[in-house]
Amino acid sequence: MDKLTSPEHKRGILVTGQAGVGKSGVIHQTMEALIQKSVPLIAFRVDRLTPTQSPNQVGEQLENLPTSPAHVLGNIAQGGDCVLVIDQLDAVSTASGRISDFFDCIEQIVDQAKDYPKMRLLLACRKFDLDYDYRLKRLTGEKGIADMVPINPLSHEKVQDVVAQLGLNSISLNKKQLELLSIPLHLRLLAEVAEGSKANVLNFTTAKDIYDKFWDYKKDIIDRRGNYDHWTDVIYTLCDSMSKKQRLSVPKARVDRYGKTAELMTSEHILVSDGHQYSFFHESFFDYAFARRFAGKEEELLNFLGSGEQQHLFRRAQVRQILVYERDAERDRYLADLQALITSPNVRFHIKKVVFALLAALDDPTPEEWEIIAPLIGNQADPITQQVWQTLRSSVHWFQLLDSLGLIEQWLRDESEERIEQTVTLLSIMQRQIPAQVAELAEPFIGVSEAWRDRLNYLIQRAEIVTERRFFDFFLRLIHAGILDQPRRIINSNHDFWRQIYSLRQQRPDWACEAISCYLNRYLNLSLAAGQPNLFDRNSGTLPHSQFGEQIVMASARQAPRAFIEHLFPFMLRVMELTSIRENNPPLPDSVWYDRDYGKGYDINHALLSGMEEALSDLAANHPEDFSILAEQQLRSSNFETIQFLLIRAYTANGERFADEA
């Protein structure tokens, strides 16, 4: 609601999440809130429409509207605020949608909404389809019309609360069960089963087990209420018709012979009656029922697909349904079908892409699955090889499986340069999710060769340094070892140290101070090795120039003054000792900070002095006792004039407290 009603956000909101997480529920609650505010809206579900290329015909299907729903809503609102709601966009996805050609019409309706400045869009789509359909991705891209709002699963604590309220032993739930029940649809199915019996309700390990329990429970109710025993007849007739017609709703006439059972199933919320059509209460139940129907036939999936001409887009969703069901119910059959699908020359590439997308979405890939796809990882020009790598790059679970098998380390030491480069790219992608693990794998290659120097630079350029302390320590070690050394005049700014730590200044300014100290000490050592004690010297100093250094130094000093003093004061003292001018009696000036600008300086050394002045002043003002100890132990007795300058500036920050000392 905040995003829909705020002019600061995009025109649209796209609600996304996995199947059953509650997207339509969120849409419904938002619509209720809009209605309470008297905001005009029109809402429709894509999966309940007959595909057409005309937005006007979509209007006709929505209570006989005279034209496109966007135009009707715009005219009703008369230039005022209004919201067009489009649910179930995944029905038109190329990844697993049933009516992908219908997308063009829906896109026209979205474009028509842009003609009305105050019309907002509220959209919903499954995350799987959003990830694998470039057309849907455009909606939330940089130039897209919508901001993405993820709907997250329930917390494990909430799941346990609900399960306990059902009278079940919530403490006995393991992590896998909690994750399954964090999907509200699964929790709802379990709740219905628990209403009939508490016995053995919690002995499930997969989503299929939950659907099995729900199936048996509801079938028993229907049988007892009607004594017709046509439960499977109704469901399988609907599944067959939906598969044949490539639609998720079926004319009621298809099940006329089982009419009484169908009516009972509607009253039990298994079926939804929409005019003259029947559909299942949720698309996920259709997926389960269709796959269960297929499993009962004992047919090979390759034979089901038939020839290439029969492998139309609708088959994508069916293949995915069947594989998901088989993986839980018949693992050997699943593995055989998996191997056949991705290796058979008779399977069209768009089907194979769906299989790899399914593999990428697994949260528990197995060595057996890896054994099937491993032989396909050879020729980089091969589209199937590219799909294997895409699967590995998109899933931290696959990465961890391969690491547990010792393959990541093996590939990093491979004789093939191409294999090493692919693996380093994989490390860079995984760094933000498992930074410590990436650091452990990459660290042994520090100082191995020039090629590995370039690879480690590549890894750091794409890394999020702030993610985890173990990776940050790895970053510091790279600086100390000289792996990240750059020429004095940087040509490629992506290699700039200051850009690499840019996010630290706000998120972990204390780490930023530590990194700056490590970096400056590294270049001081390089400068000393070259015979120049002043690394800041404009002619012969070693420190590379950067346009970001000054602002990051100052931001770090202000955000983490104690850390700035801890890490940068020893460095500054070292520079003063090396560059001191010993011609007269103490306090001794130094060639770096002897000439001090009033106000803002223009070099990193001026920023260091200003930052230290601010950090010490902050300590004196806000923690005077701590500053007093520091002044007594390190500042007052110093023979360096710059230190005396910093001391007197810090005293002025708390004049009343330090008047006598000053």
mmCIF file of N, CA, C and O in Angstrom, residues 294-355:
data_model
loop_
_atom_site.group_PDB
_atom_site.id
_atom_site.type_symbol
_atom_site.label_atom_id
_atom_site.label_comp_id
_atom_site.label_asym_id
_atom_site.label_seq_id
_atom_site.Cartn_x
_atom_site.Cartn_y
_atom_site.Cartn_z
ATOM 1 N N PHE A 294 -0.092 -39.307 -14.032
ATOM 2 C CA PHE A 294 0.939 -39.813 -14.931
ATOM 3 C C PHE A 294 1.703 -40.966 -14.291
ATOM 4 O O PHE A 294 1.980 -41.977 -14.937
ATOM 5 N N ALA A 295 2.027 -40.825 -13.007
ATOM 6 C CA ALA A 295 2.783 -41.871 -12.314
ATOM 7 C C ALA A 295 2.021 -43.189 -12.303
ATOM 8 O O ALA A 295 2.618 -44.267 -12.375
ATOM 9 N N GLY A 296 0.703 -43.112 -12.216
ATOM 10 C CA GLY A 296 -0.096 -44.332 -12.179
ATOM 11 C C GLY A 296 -0.109 -45.076 -13.497
ATOM 12 O O GLY A 296 -0.454 -46.266 -13.540
ATOM 13 N N LYS A 297 0.268 -44.402 -14.581
ATOM 14 C CA LYS A 297 0.241 -45.047 -15.894
ATOM 15 C C LYS A 297 1.505 -45.850 -16.173
ATOM 16 O O LYS A 297 1.539 -46.623 -17.133
ATOM 17 N N GLU A 298 2.567 -45.595 -15.401
ATOM 18 C CA GLU A 298 3.853 -46.257 -15.605
ATOM 19 C C GLU A 298 4.379 -46.033 -17.022
ATOM 20 O O GLU A 298 4.955 -46.926 -17.650
ATOM 21 N N GLU A 299 4.177 -44.849 -17.520
ATOM 22 C CA GLU A 299 4.644 -44.493 -18.855
ATOM 23 C C GLU A 299 5.968 -43.741 -18.742
ATOM 24 O O GLU A 299 6.173 -42.953 -17.827
ATOM 25 N N GLU A 300 6.865 -43.969 -19.689
ATOM 26 C CA GLU A 300 8.118 -43.228 -19.693
ATOM 27 C C GLU A 300 7.853 -41.793 -20.130
ATOM 28 O O GLU A 300 7.079 -41.537 -21.052
ATOM 29 N N LEU A 301 8.510 -40.866 -19.468
ATOM 30 C CA LEU A 301 8.286 -39.452 -19.757
ATOM 31 C C LEU A 301 8.685 -39.116 -21.188
ATOM 32 O O LEU A 301 8.044 -38.281 -21.842
ATOM 33 N N LEU A 302 9.712 -39.772 -21.696
ATOM 34 C CA LEU A 302 10.152 -39.517 -23.061
ATOM 35 C C LEU A 302 9.067 -39.913 -24.065
ATOM 36 O O LEU A 302 8.824 -39.209 -25.050
ATOM 37 N N ASN A 303 8.399 -41.013 -23.808
ATOM 38 C CA ASN A 303 7.307 -41.439 -24.684
ATOM 39 C C ASN A 303 6.125 -40.489 -24.582
ATOM 40 O O ASN A 303 5.442 -40.208 -25.577
ATOM 41 N N PHE A 304 5.872 -39.988 -23.368
ATOM 42 C CA PHE A 304 4.770 -39.038 -23.169
ATOM 43 C C PHE A 304 4.986 -37.771 -23.989
ATOM 44 O O PHE A 304 4.045 -37.222 -24.578
ATOM 45 N N LEU A 305 6.220 -37.322 -24.052
ATOM 46 C CA LEU A 305 6.514 -36.108 -24.817
ATOM 47 C C LEU A 305 6.296 -36.307 -26.304
ATOM 48 O O LEU A 305 5.893 -35.381 -27.014
ATOM 49 N N GLY A 306 6.560 -37.521 -26.794
ATOM 50 C CA GLY A 306 6.355 -37.791 -28.210
ATOM 51 C C GLY A 306 7.391 -37.108 -29.076
ATOM 52 O O GLY A 306 8.497 -36.768 -28.645
ATOM 53 N N SER A 307 7.036 -36.861 -30.313
ATOM 54 C CA SER A 307 7.954 -36.248 -31.276
ATOM 55 C C SER A 307 8.111 -34.764 -30.992
ATOM 56 O O SER A 307 7.365 -34.168 -30.220
ATOM 57 N N GLY A 308 9.091 -34.154 -31.654
ATOM 58 C CA GLY A 308 9.358 -32.739 -31.454
ATOM 59 C C GLY A 308 8.158 -31.868 -31.745
ATOM 60 O O GLY A 308 7.935 -30.850 -31.083
ATOM 61 N N GLU A 309 7.337 -32.252 -32.750
ATOM 62 C CA GLU A 309 6.173 -31.448 -33.099
ATOM 63 C C GLU A 309 5.149 -31.402 -31.973
ATOM 64 O O GLU A 309 4.359 -30.459 -31.870
ATOM 65 N N GLN A 310 5.132 -32.429 -31.137
ATOM 66 C CA GLN A 310 4.169 -32.488 -30.035
ATOM 67 C C GLN A 310 4.668 -31.784 -28.774
ATOM 68 O O GLN A 310 3.921 -31.640 -27.819
ATOM 69 N N GLN A 311 5.922 -31.358 -28.790
ATOM 70 C CA GLN A 311 6.518 -30.782 -27.581
ATOM 71 C C GLN A 311 6.298 -29.272 -27.551
ATOM 72 O O GLN A 311 7.225 -28.477 -27.573
ATOM 73 N N HIS A 312 5.021 -28.874 -27.475
ATOM 74 C CA HIS A 312 4.679 -27.463 -27.452
ATOM 75 C C HIS A 312 4.944 -26.888 -26.065
ATOM 76 O O HIS A 312 5.303 -27.598 -25.116
ATOM 77 N N LEU A 313 4.750 -25.563 -25.918
ATOM 78 C CA LEU A 313 5.128 -24.871 -24.683
ATOM 79 C C LEU A 313 4.385 -25.395 -23.467
ATOM 80 O O LEU A 313 4.903 -25.374 -22.348
ATOM 81 N N PHE A 314 3.144 -25.846 -23.662
ATOM 82 C CA PHE A 314 2.368 -26.333 -22.521
ATOM 83 C C PHE A 314 3.045 -27.532 -21.867
ATOM 84 O O PHE A 314 2.865 -27.792 -20.676
ATOM 85 N N ARG A 315 3.836 -28.276 -22.659
ATOM 86 C CA ARG A 315 4.517 -29.450 -22.122
ATOM 87 C C ARG A 315 5.535 -29.073 -21.038
ATOM 88 O O ARG A 315 5.887 -29.899 -20.198
ATOM 89 N N ARG A 316 6.035 -27.838 -21.076
ATOM 90 C CA ARG A 316 7.028 -27.433 -20.083
ATOM 91 C C ARG A 316 6.511 -27.627 -18.670
ATOM 92 O O ARG A 316 7.176 -28.207 -17.817
ATOM 93 N N ALA A 317 5.329 -27.088 -18.412
ATOM 94 C CA ALA A 317 4.766 -27.193 -17.068
ATOM 95 C C ALA A 317 4.529 -28.648 -16.689
ATOM 96 O O ALA A 317 4.758 -29.053 -15.544
ATOM 97 N N GLN A 318 4.083 -29.457 -17.657
ATOM 98 C CA GLN A 318 3.790 -30.862 -17.362
ATOM 99 C C GLN A 318 5.065 -31.633 -17.037
ATOM 100 O O GLN A 318 5.080 -32.451 -16.110
ATOM 101 N N VAL A 319 6.111 -31.370 -17.805
ATOM 102 C CA VAL A 319 7.392 -32.032 -17.520
ATOM 103 C C VAL A 319 7.865 -31.676 -16.119
ATOM 104 O O VAL A 319 8.314 -32.538 -15.352
ATOM 105 N N ARG A 320 7.757 -30.410 -15.784
ATOM 106 C CA ARG A 320 8.187 -29.973 -14.453
ATOM 107 C C ARG A 320 7.355 -30.650 -13.359
ATOM 108 O O ARG A 320 7.894 -31.110 -12.354
ATOM 109 N N GLN A 321 6.037 -30.706 -13.564
ATOM 110 C CA GLN A 321 5.158 -31.347 -12.572
ATOM 111 C C GLN A 321 5.556 -32.799 -12.348
ATOM 112 O O GLN A 321 5.667 -33.275 -11.208
ATOM 113 N N ILE A 322 5.751 -33.506 -13.448
ATOM 114 C CA ILE A 322 6.033 -34.943 -13.355
ATOM 115 C C ILE A 322 7.374 -35.188 -12.668
ATOM 116 O O ILE A 322 7.490 -36.062 -11.793
ATOM 117 N N LEU A 323 8.389 -34.425 -13.047
ATOM 118 C CA LEU A 323 9.700 -34.625 -12.437
ATOM 119 C C LEU A 323 9.679 -34.328 -10.940
ATOM 120 O O LEU A 323 10.294 -35.047 -10.146
ATOM 121 N N VAL A 324 8.995 -33.254 -10.534
ATOM 122 C CA VAL A 324 8.897 -32.917 -9.110
ATOM 123 C C VAL A 324 8.226 -34.059 -8.347
ATOM 124 O O VAL A 324 8.680 -34.462 -7.263
ATOM 125 N N TYR A 325 7.141 -34.599 -8.919
ATOM 126 C CA TYR A 325 6.425 -35.699 -8.258
ATOM 127 C C TYR A 325 7.308 -36.942 -8.182
ATOM 128 O O TYR A 325 7.429 -37.578 -7.126
ATOM 129 N N GLU A 326 7.935 -37.298 -9.289
ATOM 130 C CA GLU A 326 8.767 -38.500 -9.314
ATOM 131 C C GLU A 326 9.949 -38.380 -8.359
ATOM 132 O O GLU A 326 10.357 -39.374 -7.748
ATOM 133 N N ARG A 327 10.499 -37.195 -8.247
ATOM 134 C CA ARG A 327 11.664 -37.019 -7.368
ATOM 135 C C ARG A 327 11.318 -37.371 -5.926
ATOM 136 O O ARG A 327 12.156 -37.901 -5.188
ATOM 137 N N ASP A 328 10.099 -37.081 -5.524
ATOM 138 C CA ASP A 328 9.667 -37.410 -4.167
ATOM 139 C C ASP A 328 9.155 -38.841 -4.046
ATOM 140 O O ASP A 328 9.333 -39.489 -3.007
ATOM 141 N N ALA A 329 8.504 -39.339 -5.118
ATOM 142 C CA ALA A 329 7.800 -40.618 -5.010
ATOM 143 C C ALA A 329 8.606 -41.810 -5.512
ATOM 144 O O ALA A 329 8.589 -42.882 -4.906
ATOM 145 N N GLU A 330 9.289 -41.637 -6.652
ATOM 146 C CA GLU A 330 10.009 -42.752 -7.278
ATOM 147 C C GLU A 330 11.360 -42.241 -7.760
ATOM 148 O O GLU A 330 11.507 -41.875 -8.922
ATOM 149 N N ARG A 331 12.353 -42.233 -6.895
ATOM 150 C CA ARG A 331 13.626 -41.598 -7.210
ATOM 151 C C ARG A 331 14.324 -42.274 -8.403
ATOM 152 O O ARG A 331 14.897 -41.586 -9.252
ATOM 153 N N ASP A 332 14.288 -43.590 -8.489
ATOM 154 C CA ASP A 332 14.953 -44.270 -9.604
ATOM 155 C C ASP A 332 14.310 -43.893 -10.935
ATOM 156 O O ASP A 332 15.004 -43.665 -11.936
ATOM 157 N N ARG A 333 12.979 -43.859 -10.946
ATOM 158 C CA ARG A 333 12.274 -43.472 -12.172
ATOM 159 C C ARG A 333 12.585 -42.021 -12.533
ATOM 160 O O ARG A 333 12.774 -41.691 -13.704
ATOM 161 N N TYR A 334 12.668 -41.180 -11.532
ATOM 162 C CA TYR A 334 12.996 -39.770 -11.748
ATOM 163 C C TYR A 334 14.373 -39.628 -12.379
ATOM 164 O O TYR A 334 14.554 -38.893 -13.359
ATOM 165 N N LEU A 335 15.366 -40.332 -11.826
ATOM 166 C CA LEU A 335 16.723 -40.221 -12.347
ATOM 167 C C LEU A 335 16.806 -40.720 -13.786
ATOM 168 O O LEU A 335 17.510 -40.140 -14.621
ATOM 169 N N ALA A 336 16.058 -41.799 -14.088
ATOM 170 C CA ALA A 336 16.058 -42.317 -15.459
ATOM 171 C C ALA A 336 15.420 -41.311 -16.417
ATOM 172 O O ALA A 336 15.930 -41.072 -17.522
ATOM 173 N N ASP A 337 14.293 -40.724 -16.006
ATOM 174 C CA ASP A 337 13.636 -39.729 -16.857
ATOM 175 C C ASP A 337 14.493 -38.479 -17.007
ATOM 176 O O ASP A 337 14.562 -37.878 -18.089
ATOM 177 N N LEU A 338 15.157 -38.082 -15.922
ATOM 178 C CA LEU A 338 16.021 -36.912 -15.972
ATOM 179 C C LEU A 338 17.130 -37.110 -16.997
ATOM 180 O O LEU A 338 17.392 -36.233 -17.842
ATOM 181 N N GLN A 339 17.790 -38.250 -16.948
ATOM 182 C CA GLN A 339 18.885 -38.514 -17.882
ATOM 183 C C GLN A 339 18.375 -38.577 -19.316
ATOM 184 O O GLN A 339 19.001 -38.028 -20.235
ATOM 185 N N ALA A 340 17.228 -39.198 -19.507
ATOM 186 C CA ALA A 340 16.676 -39.315 -20.858
ATOM 187 C C ALA A 340 16.336 -37.944 -21.435
ATOM 188 O O ALA A 340 16.609 -37.658 -22.605
ATOM 189 N N LEU A 341 15.756 -37.083 -20.613
ATOM 190 C CA LEU A 341 15.316 -35.776 -21.105
ATOM 191 C C LEU A 341 16.483 -34.901 -21.542
ATOM 192 O O LEU A 341 16.419 -34.221 -22.569
ATOM 193 N N ILE A 342 17.559 -34.877 -20.751
ATOM 194 C CA ILE A 342 18.630 -33.927 -21.061
ATOM 195 C C ILE A 342 19.665 -34.492 -22.030
ATOM 196 O O ILE A 342 20.499 -33.738 -22.537
ATOM 197 N N THR A 343 19.603 -35.802 -22.314
ATOM 198 C CA THR A 343 20.574 -36.383 -23.243
ATOM 199 C C THR A 343 19.954 -36.798 -24.575
ATOM 200 O O THR A 343 20.671 -36.928 -25.569
ATOM 201 N N SER A 344 18.646 -36.967 -24.613
ATOM 202 C CA SER A 344 18.010 -37.445 -25.846
ATOM 203 C C SER A 344 18.007 -36.362 -26.922
ATOM 204 O O SER A 344 17.587 -35.227 -26.672
ATOM 205 N N PRO A 345 18.429 -36.673 -28.128
ATOM 206 C CA PRO A 345 18.371 -35.697 -29.224
ATOM 207 C C PRO A 345 16.943 -35.420 -29.691
ATOM 208 O O PRO A 345 16.713 -34.474 -30.454
ATOM 209 N N ASN A 346 15.996 -36.240 -29.234
ATOM 210 C CA ASN A 346 14.601 -36.074 -29.658
ATOM 211 C C ASN A 346 13.820 -35.103 -28.783
ATOM 212 O O ASN A 346 12.647 -34.839 -29.053
ATOM 213 N N VAL A 347 14.463 -34.592 -27.727
ATOM 214 C CA VAL A 347 13.795 -33.639 -26.831
ATOM 215 C C VAL A 347 14.198 -32.230 -27.244
ATOM 216 O O VAL A 347 15.392 -31.923 -27.349
ATOM 217 N N ARG A 348 13.209 -31.382 -27.465
ATOM 218 C CA ARG A 348 13.491 -30.019 -27.915
ATOM 219 C C ARG A 348 14.172 -29.220 -26.800
ATOM 220 O O ARG A 348 13.966 -29.464 -25.608
ATOM 221 N N PHE A 349 14.952 -28.232 -27.243
ATOM 222 C CA PHE A 349 15.797 -27.492 -26.299
ATOM 223 C C PHE A 349 14.965 -26.749 -25.253
ATOM 224 O O PHE A 349 15.384 -26.634 -24.091
ATOM 225 N N HIS A 350 13.796 -26.232 -25.619
ATOM 226 C CA HIS A 350 13.006 -25.475 -24.642
ATOM 227 C C HIS A 350 12.504 -26.367 -23.508
ATOM 228 O O HIS A 350 12.313 -25.900 -22.379
ATOM 229 N N ILE A 351 12.346 -27.661 -23.780
ATOM 230 C CA ILE A 351 11.995 -28.610 -22.719
ATOM 231 C C ILE A 351 13.207 -28.844 -21.815
ATOM 232 O O ILE A 351 13.094 -28.869 -20.583
ATOM 233 N N LYS A 352 14.361 -28.994 -22.426
ATOM 234 C CA LYS A 352 15.575 -29.219 -21.637
ATOM 235 C C LYS A 352 15.872 -28.013 -20.742
ATOM 236 O O LYS A 352 16.335 -28.176 -19.609
ATOM 237 N N LYS A 353 15.599 -26.809 -21.220
ATOM 238 C CA LYS A 353 15.830 -25.619 -20.401
ATOM 239 C C LYS A 353 14.972 -25.648 -19.140
ATOM 240 O O LYS A 353 15.413 -25.241 -18.064
ATOM 241 N N VAL A 354 13.738 -26.130 -19.270
ATOM 242 C CA VAL A 354 12.873 -26.229 -18.094
ATOM 243 C C VAL A 354 13.425 -27.251 -17.103
ATOM 244 O O VAL A 354 13.373 -27.048 -15.881
ATOM 245 N N VAL A 355 13.987 -28.337 -17.617
ATOM 246 C CA VAL A 355 14.573 -29.351 -16.736
ATOM 247 C C VAL A 355 15.748 -28.752 -15.964
ATOM 248 O O VAL A 355 15.872 -28.935 -14.744
#
